XYZ file of C-alpha atoms in Angstrom:
517
model
C -17.319 16.546 -19.070
C -19.631 19.514 -18.680
C -20.493 21.129 -15.333
C -24.105 20.065 -15.867
C -23.028 16.460 -16.199
C -20.954 16.744 -13.032
C -23.927 18.119 -11.143
C -26.105 15.243 -12.419
C -23.613 12.667 -11.205
C -23.133 14.407 -7.850
C -26.925 14.694 -7.403
C -27.459 10.936 -7.828
C -28.406 9.115 -4.647
C -28.617 5.309 -4.428
C -31.687 3.598 -2.985
C -29.580 2.650 0.031
C -26.398 4.542 0.786
C -25.442 1.846 3.292
C -25.696 -0.961 0.725
C -23.834 1.074 -1.886
C -21.075 1.766 0.640
C -20.969 -1.908 1.579
C -20.583 -2.983 -2.052
C -17.789 -0.512 -2.747
C -16.040 -1.241 0.551
C -16.206 -5.030 0.169
C -14.771 -4.932 -3.332
C -11.922 -2.670 -2.283
C -11.290 -4.604 0.942
C -11.023 -7.836 -1.057
C -8.509 -6.278 -3.442
C -6.318 -4.670 -0.749
C -6.473 -7.871 1.327
C -5.327 -9.990 -1.607
C -2.074 -8.049 -1.868
C -0.922 -9.289 1.553
C -2.818 -12.528 2.074
C -0.752 -14.455 -0.495
C 2.615 -13.473 0.997
C 2.496 -15.881 3.951
C 1.411 -18.760 1.705
C 4.390 -18.563 -0.672
C 6.396 -21.410 0.950
C 3.363 -23.712 0.793
C 2.575 -22.701 -2.793
C 6.188 -23.301 -3.827
C 6.203 -26.776 -2.288
C 2.824 -27.726 -3.720
C 3.700 -26.599 -7.256
C 7.256 -27.973 -7.186
C 8.891 -24.529 -7.432
C 11.751 -22.855 -5.594
C 11.146 -20.036 -3.131
C 12.685 -17.517 -5.555
C 10.434 -18.706 -8.365
C 7.351 -18.467 -6.154
C 7.952 -14.757 -5.507
C 6.732 -14.125 -9.068
C 3.263 -14.796 -7.653
C 3.636 -11.443 -5.866
C 5.729 -9.639 -8.475
C 3.373 -10.380 -11.389
C 0.430 -8.996 -9.395
C 2.144 -5.777 -8.279
C 3.630 -5.038 -11.716
C 0.310 -5.331 -13.568
C -1.583 -3.440 -10.875
C 0.957 -0.600 -11.042
C 0.480 -0.386 -14.819
C -3.324 -0.067 -14.759
C -3.547 2.222 -11.705
C -2.636 5.440 -13.565
C -5.000 4.436 -16.389
C -8.005 4.723 -14.051
C -9.080 8.111 -15.368
C -9.016 6.920 -18.989
C -10.970 3.737 -18.179
C -13.589 5.599 -16.128
C -14.135 8.109 -18.934
C -14.324 5.386 -21.584
C -16.604 2.901 -19.785
C -18.008 4.869 -16.837
C -16.988 4.585 -13.189
C -19.743 2.202 -12.087
C -19.291 -0.156 -15.023
C -15.500 -0.145 -14.633
C -15.788 -0.936 -10.923
C -18.319 -3.744 -11.394
C -16.379 -5.407 -14.200
C -13.111 -5.045 -12.288
C -14.614 -6.830 -9.279
C -16.190 -9.597 -11.392
C -13.033 -10.209 -13.414
C -10.962 -10.146 -10.233
C -13.230 -12.856 -8.817
C -12.977 -14.902 -12.017
C -9.175 -14.772 -12.049
C -9.154 -15.579 -8.305
C -11.029 -18.768 -9.130
C -8.507 -19.489 -11.887
C -5.624 -18.936 -9.430
C -7.146 -21.436 -7.027
C -7.451 -24.008 -9.814
C -3.920 -23.475 -11.163
C -1.894 -26.668 -11.513
C 1.516 -25.131 -12.222
C 3.477 -22.060 -11.209
C 3.435 -20.455 -14.703
C -0.354 -20.831 -14.760
C -0.684 -19.271 -11.312
C 1.659 -16.381 -12.198
C -0.337 -15.687 -15.377
C -3.650 -15.504 -13.534
C -2.100 -13.402 -10.759
C -0.895 -10.953 -13.415
C -4.439 -10.744 -14.807
C -5.743 -10.277 -11.273
C -3.419 -7.341 -10.746
C -4.309 -5.801 -14.113
C -8.082 -5.783 -13.527
C -7.931 -4.646 -9.892
C -5.843 -1.519 -10.561
C -8.815 0.870 -11.020
C -10.875 -0.505 -8.101
C -9.425 1.534 -5.233
C -9.299 4.936 -7.012
C -12.798 4.515 -8.457
C -14.088 3.567 -5.012
C -12.735 6.870 -3.690
C -14.349 8.805 -6.535
C -17.735 7.075 -6.167
C -17.778 7.432 -2.382
C -17.049 11.161 -2.657
C -19.842 11.596 -5.219
C -22.419 9.506 -3.309
C -22.032 11.170 0.085
C -23.391 14.651 0.817
C -20.743 17.356 0.976
C -20.876 17.558 4.759
C -20.311 13.786 5.080
C -17.579 13.279 2.490
C -14.933 13.218 5.205
C -16.765 10.190 6.609
C -16.572 8.479 3.213
C -12.825 9.029 3.063
C -12.487 7.826 6.663
C -14.172 4.536 5.728
C -11.782 4.090 2.809
C -8.864 4.887 5.115
C -9.975 2.202 7.568
C -10.040 -0.348 4.735
C -6.513 0.663 3.739
C -5.287 0.021 7.286
C -7.274 -3.049 8.341
C -6.990 -5.195 5.187
C -3.169 -5.519 5.232
C -3.363 -6.492 8.915
C -6.017 -9.145 8.404
C -4.246 -10.525 5.303
C -1.223 -12.272 6.873
C -3.225 -13.653 9.813
C -6.073 -14.896 7.605
C -3.664 -16.229 4.980
C -1.683 -18.205 7.541
C -4.797 -19.632 9.172
C -6.458 -20.609 5.875
C -3.263 -22.193 4.539
C -2.613 -24.167 7.740
C -6.231 -25.223 8.309
C -7.398 -25.850 4.744
C -5.330 -25.202 1.615
C -3.530 -22.280 -0.016
C -6.082 -22.496 -2.841
C -8.779 -21.185 -0.500
C -7.046 -17.810 -0.159
C -8.176 -17.326 -3.768
C -11.479 -19.230 -3.708
C -12.754 -17.059 -0.851
C -12.715 -14.025 -3.164
C -15.337 -15.472 -5.506
C -18.513 -15.184 -3.363
C -17.317 -11.906 -1.827
C -16.634 -10.418 -5.248
C -19.978 -11.495 -6.720
C -21.823 -10.087 -3.707
C -19.916 -6.786 -3.830
C -20.454 -6.375 -7.579
C -24.166 -7.163 -7.200
C -24.599 -4.536 -4.497
C -22.726 -1.903 -6.490
C -24.669 -2.637 -9.681
C -28.125 -2.697 -8.105
C -27.527 0.452 -6.077
C -25.765 2.556 -8.721
C -27.043 1.310 -12.082
C -29.186 4.455 -12.398
C -26.217 6.815 -12.067
C -25.951 8.905 -15.229
C -22.420 9.126 -16.588
C -21.241 11.055 -19.608
C -18.813 8.773 -21.456
C -15.921 10.330 -23.363
C -14.387 7.959 -25.912
C -11.357 9.841 -27.151
C -8.690 8.236 -29.282
C -6.433 5.836 -27.405
C -3.024 7.271 -26.582
C -0.997 4.252 -27.750
C 2.369 5.948 -27.193
C 1.375 6.663 -23.613
C 0.124 3.100 -23.110
C 3.295 1.530 -24.534
C 5.742 3.710 -22.595
C 3.672 3.290 -19.407
C 3.740 -0.507 -19.672
C 7.465 -0.628 -20.466
C 8.473 1.976 -17.895
C 6.346 0.910 -14.958
C 6.768 -2.807 -15.655
C 10.568 -2.504 -15.776
C 10.660 -0.299 -12.667
C 8.490 -2.623 -10.574
C 10.462 -5.744 -11.553
C 13.683 -3.867 -10.786
C 12.455 -2.914 -7.322
C 11.025 -6.362 -6.551
C 14.069 -8.327 -7.746
C 16.883 -5.861 -6.994
C 17.916 -7.395 -3.676
C 17.837 -10.930 -5.054
C 19.951 -10.020 -8.103
C 22.545 -7.869 -6.273
C 21.194 -4.632 -7.707
C 23.443 -2.948 -10.287
C 25.933 -5.753 -10.113
C 23.450 -7.636 -12.278
C 23.124 -7.096 -16.043
C 19.367 -7.722 -15.761
C 18.953 -4.861 -13.265
C 21.032 -2.491 -15.389
C 18.932 -3.255 -18.472
C 15.691 -2.800 -16.525
C 16.943 0.508 -15.129
C 17.815 1.767 -18.620
C 14.444 0.706 -20.064
C 12.543 2.264 -17.144
C 14.458 5.555 -17.342
C 14.056 5.991 -21.105
C 10.422 4.830 -21.186
C 9.239 6.944 -18.257
C 11.063 10.027 -19.549
C 9.304 9.670 -22.903
C 6.029 8.966 -21.086
C 6.150 12.144 -18.994
C 7.114 14.379 -21.938
C 4.459 12.811 -24.186
C 1.653 12.982 -21.621
C 2.367 16.641 -20.840
C 2.262 17.627 -24.517
C -0.475 15.339 -25.894
C -3.977 16.851 -26.092
C -5.694 13.582 -25.067
C -3.260 11.891 -22.660
C -4.040 8.519 -21.131
C -2.775 9.853 -17.767
C -3.557 13.457 -16.893
C -0.271 14.693 -15.406
C -1.567 18.266 -15.593
C -3.438 17.594 -12.349
C -0.190 18.359 -10.556
C -0.756 22.032 -11.361
C -3.127 21.969 -8.366
C -1.088 22.930 -5.318
C -2.917 20.772 -2.779
C -2.957 17.733 -5.050
C 0.788 18.023 -5.651
C 1.656 18.697 -1.997
C -0.766 16.085 -0.650
C 0.422 13.418 -3.077
C 4.062 14.168 -2.283
C 3.434 13.881 1.461
C 1.319 10.725 1.078
C 3.866 8.953 -1.140
C 6.738 9.633 1.260
C 4.754 8.868 4.428
C 3.148 5.718 3.046
C 6.545 4.500 1.863
C 7.907 4.894 5.393
C 4.809 3.294 6.917
C 4.987 0.378 4.467
C 8.657 -0.138 5.320
C 7.696 -0.366 9.004
C 4.895 -2.812 8.203
C 7.265 -5.021 6.205
C 10.252 -5.019 8.547
C 8.373 -5.727 11.774
C 7.138 -9.239 10.835
C 10.526 -10.068 9.266
C 12.315 -8.913 12.425
C 10.010 -10.890 14.712
C 10.332 -14.065 12.646
C 14.043 -13.906 11.759
C 15.474 -12.303 14.899
C 13.038 -13.088 17.716
C 11.916 -16.499 16.454
C 8.183 -15.750 16.189
C 5.951 -17.814 13.934
C 4.037 -16.126 11.109
C 0.832 -16.343 13.150
C 2.307 -14.780 16.301
C 4.042 -12.015 14.375
C 0.682 -11.267 12.744
C -1.005 -11.128 16.135
C 1.703 -8.814 17.490
C 1.105 -6.206 14.763
C -2.688 -6.588 14.768
C -3.311 -3.940 17.496
C -2.399 -1.247 14.950
C -5.923 -1.599 13.598
C -7.831 -1.106 16.869
C -7.621 2.683 17.174
C -8.344 3.373 13.472
C -11.489 1.255 13.739
C -12.610 3.052 16.903
C -11.786 6.540 15.594
C -12.991 6.165 12.002
C -16.362 7.775 12.507
C -15.025 10.393 14.933
C -12.323 11.439 12.478
C -14.810 11.430 9.605
C -17.298 13.581 11.508
C -15.086 16.083 13.318
C -11.753 16.247 11.445
C -13.013 18.937 9.075
C -13.363 21.302 12.065
C -9.583 21.326 12.445
C -6.766 22.370 10.164
C -6.028 19.053 8.465
C -2.343 19.923 8.292
C -2.158 19.848 12.102
C -3.824 16.410 12.207
C -1.402 15.094 9.611
C 1.543 16.629 11.461
C 0.367 14.961 14.678
C 0.107 11.678 12.771
C 3.714 11.955 11.565
C 4.883 12.868 15.077
C 3.191 9.786 16.569
C 4.596 7.474 13.905
C 8.040 9.002 14.382
C 7.811 8.417 18.144
C 6.814 4.779 17.550
C 9.789 4.255 15.229
C 12.147 5.634 17.875
C 10.542 3.291 20.406
C 11.087 0.292 18.135
C 14.649 1.500 17.610
C 15.279 1.159 21.361
C 14.222 -2.510 21.575
C 16.605 -5.426 22.042
C 16.286 -9.170 21.504
C 14.757 -9.612 24.966
C 11.664 -7.535 24.162
C 8.411 -9.342 24.933
C 5.180 -9.716 22.969
C 3.262 -7.216 25.118
C 5.677 -4.327 24.504
C 5.591 -4.914 20.758
C 1.783 -5.103 20.692
C 1.384 -1.952 22.823
C 3.785 -0.046 20.571
C 1.771 -1.109 17.529
C -1.367 0.064 19.355
C 0.185 3.545 19.630
C 1.095 3.413 15.951
C -2.620 2.950 15.274
C -3.262 6.495 16.553
C -0.862 7.881 13.977
C -2.445 5.807 11.222
C -5.965 6.921 12.232
C -4.967 10.575 11.810
C -3.033 10.053 8.581
C -5.051 8.595 5.723
C -8.300 10.546 5.885
C -6.728 14.043 6.330
C -4.106 13.498 3.624
C -6.696 12.104 1.181
C -8.924 15.106 1.841
C -6.026 17.482 1.212
C -4.905 15.927 -2.072
C -8.446 15.614 -3.465
C -9.539 19.076 -2.306
C -8.635 20.852 -5.556
C -10.243 18.252 -7.829
C -13.744 18.088 -9.272
C -15.828 15.502 -11.171
C -13.750 13.132 -13.337
C -10.540 14.653 -11.973
C -11.158 12.799 -8.694
C -10.833 9.347 -10.303
C -7.840 10.505 -12.351
C -6.125 12.084 -9.371
C -6.857 9.166 -7.074
C -5.478 6.726 -9.633
C -2.283 8.731 -10.128
C -1.794 9.253 -6.375
C -2.394 5.563 -5.615
C 0.027 4.567 -8.379
C 2.745 6.836 -6.988
C 2.000 5.543 -3.494
C 2.503 1.978 -4.736
C 5.786 2.837 -6.440
C 6.925 4.755 -3.351
C 6.180 1.720 -1.178
C 8.187 -0.494 -3.551
C 11.143 1.886 -3.328
C 10.898 1.972 0.466
C 10.737 -1.813 0.766
C 13.709 -2.347 -1.543
C 15.847 0.300 0.159
C 15.083 -0.708 3.764
C 15.501 -4.442 3.062
C 18.864 -3.732 1.423
C 19.971 -1.485 4.308
C 18.881 -4.038 6.914
C 20.823 -6.847 5.214
C 23.885 -4.705 4.570
C 23.811 -3.220 8.071
C 23.542 -6.683 9.617
C 26.576 -7.858 7.647
C 28.618 -4.846 8.740
C 27.571 -5.264 12.387
C 28.338 -8.989 12.229
C 31.878 -8.287 11.018
C 32.372 -5.653 13.721
C 31.086 -7.864 16.551
C 33.095 -10.864 15.348
C 36.329 -8.876 15.821
C 35.936 -9.310 19.587
C 35.780 -13.120 19.388
C 39.466 -14.002 19.713
C 41.392 -16.409 21.926
C 43.047 -13.419 23.605
C 39.644 -12.460 25.018
C 39.218 -13.981 28.521
C 35.453 -14.294 28.039
C 36.008 -16.342 24.913
C 38.333 -18.744 26.725
C 35.773 -19.170 29.499
C 33.103 -19.861 26.894
C 35.213 -22.545 25.237
C 35.808 -24.205 28.608
C 32.038 -24.157 29.283
C 31.563 -25.891 25.916
C 33.815 -28.761 27.116
C 36.730 -27.334 25.184
C 35.019 -27.821 21.818
C 36.014 -24.841 19.685
C 33.676 -25.773 16.746
C 30.652 -26.038 19.049
C 31.476 -22.750 20.741
C 32.149 -21.071 17.396
C 28.813 -22.206 15.964
C 26.923 -21.024 19.053
C 28.676 -17.652 19.071
C 28.071 -17.135 15.364
C 24.359 -17.654 15.941
C 24.346 -15.112 18.762
C 26.391 -12.587 16.768
C 24.077 -12.959 13.760
C 21.024 -12.323 15.928
C 22.581 -9.290 17.605
C 23.848 -7.903 14.292
C 20.363 -8.073 12.818
C 19.017 -6.332 15.918
C 21.589 -3.527 15.703
C 20.784 -2.977 12.027
C 17.051 -3.047 12.788
C 17.471 -0.379 15.482
C 19.521 1.852 13.166
C 16.887 1.645 10.428
C 13.982 2.435 12.749
C 15.783 5.395 14.260
C 16.329 6.638 10.712
C 12.643 6.102 9.886
C 11.742 8.087 12.988
C 13.786 11.091 11.831
C 12.218 10.811 8.363
C 8.692 10.954 9.814
C 9.585 14.041 11.858
C 11.067 15.725 8.765
C 7.858 14.991 6.837
C 5.912 17.339 9.118
C 7.338 20.239 7.107
C 6.135 18.767 3.795
C 2.437 18.776 4.656
C 2.560 22.543 5.269
C 3.151 23.040 1.549
C -0.622 22.527 1.176
C -2.882 25.544 1.512
C -6.421 25.673 2.995
C -9.360 25.684 2.505
C -9.401 21.961 1.741
C -12.563 21.951 -0.362
C -12.840 22.218 -4.129
C -13.308 25.549 -5.888
C -16.697 24.446 -7.203
C -17.827 23.617 -3.674
C -16.638 27.013 -2.422
C -18.627 28.705 -5.191
C -21.754 26.740 -4.264
C -21.327 27.676 -0.611
C -20.992 31.379 -1.478
C -24.103 31.279 -3.660
C -26.084 29.384 -1.007
C -26.604 26.286 -3.191
C -26.810 22.872 -1.453
């Protein structure tokens, strides 16, 4: 795309910036929300569609696999169809397949429509970032990224609570039906406000080798990460085959994309220092954050005995500070070195992990909620600065391409983090259980007293003690993992300093020097 075309797109202003922002934000919020809202409804879906719990997890896996495949293709799709048209059609098709999911009468039908949902929603988040950056004046672009950051934080929090309430009060089908009016409204706003935006379409040949290796590689990798714990990792032939296919396919993909003159994914963007450093820091930090977000509800439900609703309410305070600070961060963050804000964010999240690592099974709801409230400060200072850093070297169509690639890597990083931490928690609990059980012998005076208190019934005492040991073993493993996550967050502070200011694009710096608006 020519510089003149870029200037034309950047100069476009919608009739109402507020309505355009609302349309983009609603569409993206709906998509991010849908990733988490279905999780809490899986047991109900499995029972209603006569499927096992393991089979029902394909409702999640099919969505994440297909979304991961289309995410890095965002740049190609936006060049081929235009950013506005791609966004509008993605939202409309997402709404259509949401309706189909709600009407599904069998698990295979639901999994198929969830896969289509994931495929069409892949470009939505990166294109939203690109459009928001282009619509807002240069001095307010930090605000645009702050709004997107708030969506990224709030939607996953609302998802489990809303999903549980809708499923309990109405039906699991309504977690999909609710997307239809929201999606139509969001698409209508985006289309009416941005239909006049001039876009220079570039319809190059389709890189079929890149498409094929991307689908095989990413699809195999995502299924491997989602199903690894269930299939005993490399003890399973299925996992070994998936690992081989992913390794070969992705190796070919990277080599091909770096040497092809019209690649479907522009890996050459990583030549930009800030994009490479910012993406690296975001992938690692988001993986750690996602691991925290996953383990906390599991810990509260499996170890502390919380219901899904109460565990959702306990983690909800994480969204309060980001909501309150969104506009402050968007308005004033650019006055600071963004690396210091990101470093402070990692320090806060590391402190919170250490605090969680000090809890025991007697911890109350208030302490958990207050700790999550502190975590919200770290989150508020994380997303907007890191997004600004990684996009700072990019211009025009590179923004959509870079955002798509960064979001894809963030998704894969989160999948790795979830698989690794879940495995470590389970394995650590088993090891701690075996260690604690060594002390339960008849030679232990406390054990003999316990048996006497149980009216001399060894089976009853044994069952009760096994339950206590299991709970404590899970707690010990949980504490070990969170202490490890805390050290990882602290170590990440060094990574963000690989980026180099100023965190504005070269074209913007040239305009500022020449006095152009």
